[in-house]
């Protein structure tokens, strides 16, 4: 079993959460050293650890690597796919402990929900801003069917899930001088998986809600070194009044918008 090494003499300027990668699908034979030997090809690692069962010391099939800069993280993600000890692994941007229990936090998607869209915000504004994160496939600014007025939110689809992960880590974004909240856009199936209490991800292919490495305990891409399974819970997008008078947006499932307006629940067909 390897010895974990943390390079404390390095003092990165960027927040640790933005410099951290969750590595899933590890072989049970992978050690801290072999994990480090692979990922340090793309930069200086300030931390590297394979997570293990506290009792048996057996690998739980996942680990974390922390780089000294965000650019090194980007370089490592650009170099996908990665193979460690003969096995293709799944690197993802690590989810913070605070966000790890939010519905859908660990689901891999290529589409985001953008709340806080104002009347003067056009598709070009969204494209100019979000293309810094990755290649955009589709932008949809939702409008009222009758008045054609903007409804206060939009959807942006990318060609790679990593663009979405980069965006949602930041949470709040300023687009066309307006503050916007961004979350993952989930399908009905993904919502159901999250609502059923998804147990996170394990080392290999498994059933709904993620991966399961041959009975290995589920894991959470949040930096939870104390053990335990992944985040679950139900729900959807939530909202903070980004609805231009429609009420607080609760969730969206397969084209149906659910709003809370006073004491009433409103359901509207989106598409």
XYZ file of N, CA and C in Angstrom:
813
model
N 0.853 -1.197 0.000
C 0.000 0.000 0.000
C 0.883 1.239 0.000
N 0.544 2.167 -0.843
C 1.379 3.350 -0.996
C 1.205 4.339 0.135
N 2.098 5.272 0.156
C 2.046 6.338 1.157
C 1.626 7.628 0.487
N 0.603 8.242 1.021
C 0.100 9.481 0.457
C 1.102 10.594 0.691
N 1.300 11.419 -0.348
C 2.238 12.529 -0.226
C 1.546 13.826 -0.604
N 1.656 14.815 0.227
C 1.090 16.137 -0.061
C 2.244 17.137 -0.117
N 2.356 17.818 -1.258
C 3.452 18.766 -1.435
C 3.068 20.116 -0.840
N 3.352 20.308 0.426
C 2.875 21.482 1.141
C 3.667 22.744 0.827
N 4.840 22.581 0.220
C 5.637 23.778 -0.054
C 5.077 24.578 -1.219
N 4.148 23.980 -1.948
C 3.512 24.704 -3.042
C 2.310 25.463 -2.496
N 2.176 26.716 -2.863
C 1.052 27.515 -2.386
C 0.292 28.056 -3.598
N -0.598 27.242 -4.185
C -1.352 27.678 -5.361
C -2.257 28.853 -5.025
N -2.477 29.709 -5.991
C -3.308 30.885 -5.777
C -4.781 30.596 -6.030
N -5.071 29.590 -6.818
C -6.459 29.291 -7.166
C -7.078 28.359 -6.122
N -8.405 28.464 -5.911
C -9.070 27.624 -4.905
C -8.819 26.141 -5.159
N -8.617 25.405 -4.090
C -8.313 23.979 -4.218
C -9.405 23.223 -4.964
N -10.668 23.586 -4.714
C -11.771 22.864 -5.341
C -11.696 22.903 -6.860
N -11.196 24.000 -7.407
C -11.110 24.136 -8.860
C -9.913 23.385 -9.428
N -9.008 22.958 -8.558
C -7.789 22.274 -9.010
C -7.847 20.766 -8.767
N -8.999 20.288 -8.375
C -9.115 18.893 -7.944
C -9.908 18.054 -8.945
N -9.419 16.857 -9.195
C -10.116 15.897 -10.047
C -10.477 14.658 -9.239
N -11.683 14.198 -9.445
C -12.134 12.912 -8.922
C -11.796 11.872 -9.989
N -11.197 10.754 -9.600
C -10.824 9.709 -10.548
C -11.578 8.433 -10.196
N -12.548 8.068 -11.015
C -13.340 6.866 -10.774
C -12.872 5.701 -11.631
N -13.359 4.516 -11.293
C -13.051 3.332 -12.078
C -11.655 2.791 -11.892
N -11.032 3.060 -10.748
C -9.664 2.602 -10.517
C -9.606 1.091 -10.299
N -8.536 0.496 -10.751
C -8.257 -0.904 -10.443
C -7.992 -1.027 -8.950
N -8.342 -2.168 -8.370
C -8.062 -2.380 -6.956
C -6.559 -2.454 -6.700
N -5.784 -2.619 -7.764
C -4.335 -2.706 -7.624
C -3.663 -1.330 -7.657
N -4.405 -0.307 -8.042
C -3.822 1.033 -8.161
C -3.464 1.600 -6.787
N -2.280 2.168 -6.692
C -1.800 2.772 -5.447
C -1.688 4.284 -5.616
N -1.410 4.970 -4.515
C -1.174 6.411 -4.589
C -0.052 6.710 -5.580
N 0.989 5.877 -5.537
C 2.156 6.119 -6.384
C 1.841 5.944 -7.863
N 1.123 4.879 -8.217
C 0.835 4.653 -9.636
C -0.170 5.671 -10.163
N -1.084 6.114 -9.295
C -2.032 7.152 -9.697
C -1.283 8.458 -9.940
N -0.366 8.780 -9.028
C 0.434 9.995 -9.167
C 1.314 9.927 -10.413
N 1.942 8.780 -10.637
C 2.853 8.637 -11.772
C 2.148 8.920 -13.091
N 0.874 8.559 -13.163
C 0.138 8.815 -14.406
C -0.263 10.278 -14.533
N -0.914 10.829 -13.530
C -1.509 12.160 -13.675
C -0.512 13.305 -13.521
N 0.656 13.056 -12.980
C 1.624 14.145 -12.890
C 2.262 14.444 -14.253
N 1.913 13.670 -15.266
C 2.380 13.967 -16.623
C 1.802 15.289 -17.120
N 0.679 15.719 -16.539
C 0.018 16.946 -17.002
C 0.199 18.116 -16.039
N 1.030 17.949 -15.015
C 1.287 19.063 -14.119
C 1.758 18.604 -12.752
N 2.009 19.573 -11.899
C 2.476 19.300 -10.538
C 1.297 18.963 -9.635
N 1.359 17.829 -8.971
C 0.296 17.422 -8.062
C 0.624 17.859 -6.641
N -0.307 18.567 -6.017
C -0.131 18.958 -4.619
C -0.732 17.924 -3.684
N -1.545 17.018 -4.239
C -2.139 15.956 -3.433
C -2.572 14.829 -4.360
N -2.483 13.605 -3.873
C -2.888 12.437 -4.654
C -3.225 11.321 -3.680
N -4.435 10.759 -3.784
C -4.836 9.733 -2.830
C -5.821 8.759 -3.464
N -5.625 7.475 -3.195
C -6.584 6.426 -3.532
C -7.398 6.168 -2.270
N -8.708 6.292 -2.356
C -9.549 6.131 -1.179
C -9.694 4.651 -0.825
N -9.579 4.345 0.473
C -9.609 2.962 0.931
C -10.600 2.772 2.077
N -11.093 1.564 2.186
C -11.973 1.225 3.293
C -11.177 1.355 4.590
N -11.705 2.081 5.571
C -10.939 2.310 6.802
C -10.654 1.041 7.597
N -11.474 0.013 7.380
C -11.289 -1.231 8.133
C -10.405 -2.224 7.393
N -10.769 -2.510 6.140
C -10.040 -3.525 5.369
C -8.835 -2.963 4.629
N -8.801 -1.631 4.477
C -7.741 -0.943 3.725
C -7.779 -1.270 2.238
N -8.847 -1.905 1.798
C -8.982 -2.222 0.383
C -9.415 -0.975 -0.377
N -8.904 -0.831 -1.585
C -9.274 0.319 -2.411
C -10.774 0.342 -2.646
N -11.353 1.534 -2.620
C -12.779 1.693 -2.893
C -13.035 1.983 -4.365
N -11.979 1.923 -5.178
C -12.164 2.058 -6.620
C -12.172 3.482 -7.130
N -11.779 4.433 -6.296
C -11.714 5.820 -6.749
C -10.682 6.581 -5.933
N -10.332 7.745 -6.416
C -9.356 8.574 -5.725
C -9.463 10.016 -6.165
N -8.525 10.843 -5.717
C -8.507 12.259 -6.060
C -7.086 12.689 -6.374
N -6.952 13.570 -7.340
C -5.664 14.214 -7.597
C -5.906 15.717 -7.604
N -4.999 16.465 -7.004
C -5.112 17.918 -6.949
C -3.880 18.529 -7.594
N -4.113 19.369 -8.590
C -3.016 20.018 -9.307
C -2.684 21.360 -8.670
N -1.582 21.953 -9.124
C -1.167 23.250 -8.597
C -1.851 24.401 -9.319
N -2.535 24.111 -10.439
C -3.238 25.166 -11.179
C -4.427 24.580 -11.929
N -5.391 25.432 -12.232
C -6.567 25.013 -12.989
C -6.175 24.622 -14.410
N -5.190 25.305 -14.968
C -4.746 24.981 -16.324
C -4.280 23.534 -16.423
N -3.603 23.057 -15.395
C -3.144 21.671 -15.401
C -4.325 20.703 -15.358
N -5.363 21.075 -14.635
C -6.584 20.266 -14.617
C -7.185 20.220 -16.019
N -7.265 21.391 -16.653
C -7.807 21.456 -18.014
C -6.987 20.597 -18.968
N -5.667 20.640 -18.825
C -4.792 19.851 -19.693
C -5.035 18.357 -19.498
N -5.217 17.950 -18.255
C -5.467 16.535 -17.967
C -6.799 16.088 -18.548
N -7.806 16.942 -18.467
C -9.117 16.592 -19.019
C -9.084 16.570 -20.542
N -8.276 17.430 -21.132
C -8.135 17.437 -22.589
C -7.473 16.156 -23.084
N -6.693 15.515 -22.224
C -5.941 14.317 -22.613
C -6.753 13.029 -22.463
N -8.024 13.118 -22.107
C -8.851 11.910 -22.008
C -8.887 11.168 -23.337
N -9.046 9.830 -23.285
C -9.231 8.964 -22.112
C -7.913 8.655 -21.410
N -8.014 8.333 -20.131
C -6.845 7.992 -19.325
C -6.887 6.512 -18.939
N -5.735 5.887 -18.940
C -5.622 4.489 -18.523
C -4.559 4.393 -17.431
N -4.968 3.862 -16.287
C -4.065 3.704 -15.146
C -3.985 2.226 -14.778
N -2.795 1.697 -14.722
C -2.588 0.276 -14.405
C -3.415 -0.626 -15.314
N -3.453 -0.260 -16.598
C -4.129 -1.087 -17.587
C -5.630 -0.941 -17.639
N -6.191 -0.010 -16.883
C -7.644 0.152 -16.840
C -8.033 1.585 -17.175
N -9.021 1.742 -18.051
C -9.515 3.070 -18.396
C -10.281 3.624 -17.203
N -9.905 4.818 -16.765
C -10.527 5.427 -15.590
C -11.389 6.614 -16.010
N -12.181 7.109 -15.068
C -13.123 8.200 -15.338
C -12.771 9.436 -14.512
N -12.045 10.388 -15.102
C -11.750 11.629 -14.378
C -12.893 12.632 -14.522
N -13.231 13.299 -13.432
C -14.259 14.335 -13.440
C -13.847 15.437 -12.478
N -14.354 16.641 -12.729
C -14.115 17.738 -11.786
C -14.751 17.361 -10.453
N -14.001 17.478 -9.383
C -14.508 17.093 -8.069
C -15.601 18.052 -7.616
N -16.636 17.497 -7.000
C -17.748 18.283 -6.471
C -17.444 18.629 -5.023
N -17.709 19.867 -4.640
C -17.427 20.287 -3.269
C -18.320 19.546 -2.282
N -17.879 19.481 -1.047
C -18.674 18.838 0.001
C -20.043 19.510 0.126
N -20.054 20.829 -0.014
C -21.299 21.593 0.104
C -22.307 21.191 -0.961
N -21.827 20.946 -2.183
C -22.724 20.658 -3.302
C -22.966 19.173 -3.522
N -22.254 18.321 -2.804
C -22.282 16.895 -3.115
C -23.643 16.244 -2.926
N -24.516 16.834 -2.109
C -25.828 16.241 -1.875
C -26.943 16.917 -2.659
N -26.587 17.830 -3.548
C -27.612 18.456 -4.383
C -28.087 17.458 -5.420
N -29.389 17.439 -5.739
C -29.915 16.497 -6.727
C -29.163 16.594 -8.047
N -28.713 15.468 -8.542
C -28.042 15.439 -9.835
C -26.613 15.913 -9.821
N -26.056 16.172 -8.641
C -24.705 16.738 -8.569
C -23.669 15.851 -9.236
N -23.896 14.539 -9.225
C -22.892 13.614 -9.748
C -23.303 12.991 -11.079
N -24.387 13.472 -11.646
C -24.841 12.946 -12.934
C -24.088 13.637 -14.063
N -23.674 12.867 -15.038
C -22.932 13.402 -16.178
C -23.902 13.847 -17.263
N -23.929 15.141 -17.555
C -24.823 15.687 -18.579
C -24.063 16.684 -19.444
N -24.636 16.995 -20.596
C -24.025 17.952 -21.518
C -24.876 19.214 -21.677
N -25.912 19.342 -20.853
C -26.852 20.455 -20.998
C -27.004 21.195 -19.679
N -27.055 22.537 -19.749
C -27.232 23.347 -18.547
C -28.511 24.171 -18.624
N -29.049 24.463 -17.451
C -30.169 25.386 -17.283
C -29.580 26.708 -16.821
N -29.959 27.804 -17.462
C -29.450 29.131 -17.113
C -30.619 29.997 -16.656
N -30.646 30.368 -15.384
C -31.695 31.221 -14.851
C -31.223 32.655 -14.726
N -32.145 33.596 -14.820
C -31.784 35.006 -14.705
C -31.630 35.701 -16.035
N -32.200 35.125 -17.097
C -32.119 35.724 -18.434
C -33.062 36.924 -18.518
N -32.542 38.071 -18.916
C -33.351 39.284 -19.035
C -33.746 39.525 -20.498
N -34.674 40.466 -20.681
C -35.195 40.750 -22.025
C -34.114 41.203 -22.992
N -33.076 41.865 -22.480
C -32.038 42.378 -23.381
C -30.915 41.368 -23.630
N -31.086 40.155 -23.129
C -30.077 39.111 -23.345
C -30.451 38.264 -24.552
N -29.541 38.186 -25.512
C -29.783 37.439 -26.747
C -28.902 36.192 -26.797
N -29.164 35.364 -27.791
C -28.381 34.141 -27.964
C -26.893 34.451 -28.098
N -26.579 35.551 -28.768
C -25.171 35.910 -28.974
C -24.455 36.164 -27.649
N -25.174 36.739 -26.674
C -24.570 36.980 -25.365
C -24.223 35.658 -24.676
N -25.147 34.707 -24.758
C -24.911 33.404 -24.151
C -23.762 32.680 -24.840
N -23.739 32.761 -26.158
C -22.685 32.080 -26.912
C -21.317 32.700 -26.612
N -21.259 34.026 -26.608
C -19.984 34.702 -26.344
C -19.433 34.339 -24.968
N -20.331 34.160 -24.013
C -19.875 33.858 -22.657
C -19.519 32.384 -22.483
N -20.419 31.495 -22.877
C -20.236 30.082 -22.563
C -19.261 29.346 -23.474
N -18.934 29.905 -24.627
C -18.021 29.188 -25.511
C -16.597 29.131 -24.948
N -16.328 29.916 -23.907
C -15.011 29.825 -23.263
C -14.846 28.503 -22.521
N -15.970 27.829 -22.234
C -15.911 26.576 -21.488
C -15.875 25.346 -22.391
N -16.296 25.494 -23.631
C -16.310 24.343 -24.527
C -17.153 24.605 -25.759
N -17.187 23.628 -26.649
C -17.929 23.761 -27.896
C -19.428 23.657 -27.647
N -20.164 24.668 -28.102
C -21.611 24.724 -27.908
C -22.317 24.095 -29.104
N -23.317 23.263 -28.825
C -24.106 22.649 -29.888
C -25.434 23.375 -30.101
N -26.140 23.666 -29.008
C -27.462 24.290 -29.122
C -27.664 25.297 -27.994
N -28.294 26.437 -28.316
C -28.713 27.424 -27.322
C -30.207 27.661 -27.496
N -30.964 27.543 -26.407
C -32.411 27.749 -26.450
C -32.813 28.771 -25.387
N -33.242 29.946 -25.807
C -33.794 30.932 -24.874
C -35.301 30.746 -24.890
N -35.883 30.389 -23.766
C -37.303 30.058 -23.717
C -38.162 31.325 -23.694
N -39.216 31.316 -24.506
C -40.124 32.460 -24.622
C -41.563 32.024 -24.409
N -42.418 32.974 -24.057
C -43.839 32.716 -23.894
C -44.475 32.470 -25.259
N -45.298 31.454 -25.362
C -45.899 31.108 -26.654
C -46.811 32.204 -27.189
N -47.463 32.910 -26.298
C -48.428 33.921 -26.725
C -47.798 35.294 -26.931
N -46.979 35.722 -25.987
C -46.420 37.077 -26.059
C -45.029 37.124 -26.682
N -44.385 35.960 -26.778
C -43.008 35.862 -27.295
C -41.983 36.540 -26.379
N -42.410 36.932 -25.189
C -41.472 37.529 -24.242
C -40.606 36.435 -23.622
N -39.391 36.789 -23.290
C -38.484 35.835 -22.664
C -39.018 35.437 -21.289
N -38.882 34.167 -20.981
C -39.422 33.643 -19.731
C -38.397 33.624 -18.599
N -37.213 34.147 -18.871
C -36.240 34.290 -17.796
C -35.235 33.170 -17.663
N -35.252 32.215 -18.596
C -34.276 31.137 -18.508
C -33.963 30.590 -19.895
N -32.884 29.828 -19.956
C -32.431 29.276 -21.234
C -31.732 27.949 -20.988
N -31.469 27.231 -22.078
C -30.723 25.980 -22.019
C -29.562 26.056 -22.997
N -28.423 25.544 -22.589
C -27.249 25.499 -23.463
C -26.713 24.071 -23.452
N -26.526 23.506 -24.649
C -26.026 22.138 -24.782
C -24.614 22.159 -25.354
N -23.713 21.416 -24.730
C -22.318 21.328 -25.158
C -22.040 19.958 -25.762
N -20.856 19.819 -26.356
C -20.485 18.526 -26.937
C -19.722 17.648 -25.952
N -19.467 18.170 -24.733
C -18.690 17.416 -23.752
C -19.190 17.750 -22.349
N -19.351 16.729 -21.525
C -19.842 16.953 -20.160
C -18.875 17.766 -19.314
N -17.595 17.769 -19.661
C -16.629 18.505 -18.842
C -16.904 20.001 -18.865
N -17.419 20.508 -19.985
C -17.775 21.928 -20.054
C -18.847 22.248 -19.019
N -19.828 21.366 -18.894
C -20.894 21.556 -17.908
C -20.326 21.508 -16.491
N -19.453 20.542 -16.232
C -18.864 20.429 -14.896
C -18.068 21.674 -14.526
N -17.333 22.227 -15.477
C -16.565 23.446 -15.220
C -17.490 24.605 -14.874
N -18.602 24.686 -15.581
C -19.528 25.806 -15.399
C -20.239 25.737 -14.057
N -20.776 24.564 -13.707
C -21.584 24.475 -12.488
C -20.737 24.576 -11.221
N -19.455 24.275 -11.313
C -18.577 24.468 -10.153
C -18.553 25.938 -9.752
N -18.614 26.811 -10.759
C -18.573 28.255 -10.520
C -19.902 28.786 -10.012
N -20.998 28.113 -10.322
C -22.354 28.424 -9.861
C -22.928 29.698 -10.463
N -22.405 30.858 -10.056
C -22.984 32.121 -10.516
C -22.122 32.743 -11.609
N -22.793 33.254 -12.620
C -22.102 33.807 -13.779
C -22.740 35.141 -14.158
N -21.931 36.052 -14.674
C -22.426 37.351 -15.130
C -22.472 37.347 -16.648
N -23.690 37.436 -17.188
C -23.901 37.385 -18.634
C -24.646 38.642 -19.065
N -24.076 39.386 -19.977
C -24.677 40.640 -20.436
C -24.980 41.560 -19.254
N -24.044 41.617 -18.307
C -24.137 42.476 -17.114
C -25.208 42.029 -16.119
N -25.745 40.828 -16.273
C -26.759 40.306 -15.354
C -26.230 39.050 -14.662
N -26.530 38.928 -13.374
C -26.137 37.731 -12.641
C -27.078 36.578 -12.979
N -26.511 35.440 -13.314
C -27.301 34.271 -13.681
C -26.878 33.074 -12.834
N -27.836 32.205 -12.574
C -27.540 30.961 -11.869
C -27.594 29.815 -12.868
N -26.603 28.943 -12.798
C -26.512 27.845 -13.756
C -26.548 26.512 -13.025
N -27.352 25.593 -13.544
C -27.417 24.246 -12.992
C -27.471 23.235 -14.126
N -27.235 21.978 -13.787
C -27.345 20.926 -14.786
C -28.810 20.744 -15.179
N -29.054 20.523 -16.464
C -30.397 20.230 -16.958
C -30.547 18.717 -16.997
N -31.507 18.186 -16.253
C -31.666 16.744 -16.118
C -32.899 16.240 -16.851
N -32.796 15.048 -17.431
C -33.946 14.402 -18.053
C -34.815 13.784 -16.966
N -35.992 13.309 -17.355
C -36.887 12.679 -16.387
C -36.225 11.471 -15.740
N -35.531 10.670 -16.541
C -34.866 9.483 -16.001
C -33.778 9.866 -15.006
N -33.036 10.904 -15.346
C -31.979 11.361 -14.445
C -32.562 11.927 -13.159
N -33.700 12.619 -13.285
C -34.369 13.142 -12.102
C -34.831 12.002 -11.205
N -35.391 10.950 -11.838
C -35.859 9.800 -11.070
C -34.701 9.120 -10.353
N -33.583 8.981 -11.048
C -32.415 8.353 -10.441
C -31.941 9.143 -9.227
N -31.920 10.461 -9.361
C -31.494 11.306 -8.248
C -32.486 11.217 -7.101
N -33.784 11.219 -7.434
C -34.822 11.169 -6.421
C -34.870 9.851 -5.678
N -34.389 8.791 -6.314
C -34.377 7.477 -5.680
C -33.212 7.330 -4.719
N -32.400 8.399 -4.603
C -31.280 8.319 -3.678
C -30.086 7.683 -4.330
N -29.672 8.241 -5.466
C -28.499 7.729 -6.171
C -27.328 7.556 -5.215
N -26.690 6.412 -5.281
C -25.594 6.143 -4.361
C -24.250 6.491 -4.956
N -24.271 7.393 -5.898
C -23.006 7.865 -6.439
C -22.439 6.923 -7.463
N -21.123 6.834 -7.518
C -20.436 6.079 -8.538
C -19.445 5.121 -7.918
N -19.185 4.033 -8.620
C -18.181 3.075 -8.172
C -17.161 2.888 -9.264
N -16.460 1.800 -9.272
C -15.350 1.670 -10.199
C -15.688 1.149 -11.563
N -16.847 0.536 -11.780
C -17.138 -0.047 -13.081
C -18.588 0.118 -13.429
N -19.030 -0.352 -14.621
C -20.419 -0.180 -15.037
C -21.369 -0.810 -14.046
N -22.494 -0.133 -13.836
C -23.472 -0.651 -12.900
C -24.866 -0.222 -13.287
N -25.787 -0.215 -12.338
C -27.172 0.109 -12.616
C -27.443 1.584 -12.524
N -28.751 1.966 -12.467
C -29.139 3.372 -12.423
C -28.483 4.086 -11.252
N -28.117 5.333 -11.503
C -27.551 6.140 -10.440
C -26.043 6.135 -10.439
N -25.427 5.396 -11.358
C -23.982 5.496 -11.420
C -23.304 4.172 -11.656
N -22.219 3.943 -10.973
C -21.379 2.784 -11.212
C -21.224 1.977 -9.938
N -20.926 0.713 -10.128
C -20.726 -0.148 -8.973
C -19.594 -1.109 -9.279
N -18.541 -1.016 -8.550
C -17.347 -1.800 -8.829
C -17.403 -3.145 -8.126
N -18.157 -4.058 -8.716
C -18.181 -5.418 -8.199
C -18.549 -5.507 -6.731
N -19.531 -4.721 -6.324
C -19.945 -4.741 -4.936
C -19.180 -3.768 -4.067
N -18.227 -3.045 -4.662
C -17.507 -2.033 -3.897
C -18.477 -0.952 -3.451
N -18.237 -0.360 -2.310
C -19.133 0.686 -1.814
C -19.224 1.829 -2.799
N -20.429 2.383 -2.911
C -20.605 3.520 -3.810
C -19.769 4.687 -3.349
N -19.534 5.629 -4.262
C -18.743 6.766 -3.826
C -19.297 8.064 -4.342
N -18.809 9.109 -3.736
C -19.296 10.445 -4.001
C -18.153 11.279 -4.555
N -18.312 11.873 -5.769
C -17.230 12.682 -6.313
C -16.896 13.917 -5.490
N -17.674 14.218 -4.450
C -17.280 15.279 -3.532
C -16.079 14.797 -2.726
N -15.283 15.710 -2.213
C -14.045 15.318 -1.535
C -14.362 14.856 -0.129
N -14.906 13.642 -0.016
C -15.310 13.120 1.278
C -14.368 11.992 1.669
N -13.305 12.303 2.388
C -12.322 11.289 2.722
C -12.746 10.448 3.914
N -13.852 10.816 4.538
C -14.274 10.043 5.697
C -15.098 8.829 5.322
N -15.306 8.591 4.020
C -16.076 7.438 3.586
C -17.525 7.800 3.399
N -18.331 6.782 3.125
C -19.751 7.003 2.938
C -20.104 7.031 1.480
N -21.379 6.893 1.191
C -21.836 6.819 -0.187
C -22.042 8.169 -0.801
N -22.519 8.146 -2.020
C -22.725 9.377 -2.771
C -23.993 10.082 -2.368
N -24.182 11.253 -2.929
C -25.329 12.066 -2.575
C -26.585 11.623 -3.278
N -27.721 11.834 -2.653
C -28.989 11.483 -3.273
C -29.938 12.644 -3.156
N -31.197 12.306 -2.963
C -32.181 13.364 -2.781
C -32.927 13.650 -4.051
N -34.110 14.230 -3.909
C -34.921 14.546 -5.078
C -34.844 16.005 -5.407
N -35.721 16.408 -6.326
C -35.767 17.829 -6.653
C -35.337 18.108 -8.049
N -35.083 19.377 -8.345
C -34.709 19.742 -9.694
C -33.899 20.998 -9.719
N -34.294 21.950 -10.529
C -33.478 23.131 -10.712
C -33.567 24.113 -9.561
N -34.712 24.175 -8.913
C -34.873 25.216 -7.906
C -34.938 26.551 -8.604
N -34.785 27.615 -7.872
C -34.806 28.909 -8.535
C -34.846 30.038 -7.548
N -34.523 31.220 -8.017
C -34.521 32.398 -7.162
C -35.257 33.539 -7.849
N -36.432 33.246 -8.379
C -37.209 34.300 -8.997
C -36.849 34.562 -10.442
N -36.142 33.648 -11.095
C -35.752 33.853 -12.485
C -36.890 33.432 -13.412
N -38.042 34.042 -13.279
C -39.191 33.529 -14.003
C -40.051 34.617 -14.631
N -39.646 35.889 -14.469
C -40.403 36.993 -15.066
C -41.891 36.934 -14.731
N -42.222 36.655 -13.476
C -43.609 36.705 -13.055
C -44.323 35.377 -13.026
N -43.663 34.295 -13.371
C -44.334 33.002 -13.411
C -44.359 32.312 -12.050
N -43.608 32.813 -11.085
C -43.493 32.147 -9.804
C -42.145 31.469 -9.695
N -41.860 30.921 -8.533
C -40.556 30.288 -8.326
C -40.483 28.960 -9.061
N -39.469 28.801 -9.889
C -39.298 27.571 -10.646
C -38.855 26.457 -9.712
N -39.634 25.391 -9.657
C -39.284 24.264 -8.809
C -38.466 23.229 -9.557
N -38.953 22.823 -10.723
C -38.233 21.805 -11.485
C -38.742 21.743 -12.913
N -38.012 21.029 -13.746
C -38.403 20.805 -15.125
C -38.211 19.334 -15.418
N -39.263 18.691 -15.925
C -39.189 17.277 -16.271
C -39.799 17.068 -17.641
N -38.987 16.649 -18.604
C -39.440 16.332 -19.952
C -40.422 17.351 -20.524
N -40.052 18.607 -20.511
C -40.859 19.628 -21.149
C -41.957 20.208 -20.291
N -42.091 19.788 -19.047
C -43.096 20.340 -18.141
C -42.397 21.175 -17.076
N -42.832 22.431 -16.947
C -42.267 23.316 -15.930
C -43.189 23.331 -14.719
N -42.629 23.155 -13.541
C -43.393 23.177 -12.310
C -43.019 24.436 -11.535
N -44.011 25.336 -11.331
C -43.778 26.593 -10.628
C -44.568 26.617 -9.332
N -44.020 27.324 -8.351
C -44.746 27.583 -7.118
C -45.165 29.048 -7.147
N -46.461 29.304 -7.200
C -46.979 30.669 -7.238
C -47.896 30.853 -6.039
N -47.369 31.481 -4.997
C -48.133 31.615 -3.769
C -48.341 30.246 -3.151
N -49.626 29.904 -2.897
C -49.938 28.604 -2.306
C -50.274 27.567 -3.367
N -50.120 27.926 -4.643
C -50.537 27.037 -5.717
C -49.349 26.508 -6.501
N -49.500 25.297 -6.986
C -48.509 24.692 -7.862
C -49.013 24.795 -9.289
N -48.237 25.430 -10.154
C -48.611 25.599 -11.552
C -47.756 24.679 -12.409
N -48.399 24.057 -13.391
C -47.690 23.198 -14.329
C -47.921 23.735 -15.729
N -46.858 23.977 -16.473
C -46.977 24.501 -17.822
C -46.181 23.651 -18.794
N -46.721 23.502 -19.997
C -46.048 22.744 -21.039
C -45.021 23.643 -21.704
N -43.773 23.202 -21.707
C -42.697 24.007 -22.272
C -42.509 23.708 -23.743
N -42.460 22.436 -24.105
C -42.306 22.046 -25.513
C -42.820 20.639 -25.702
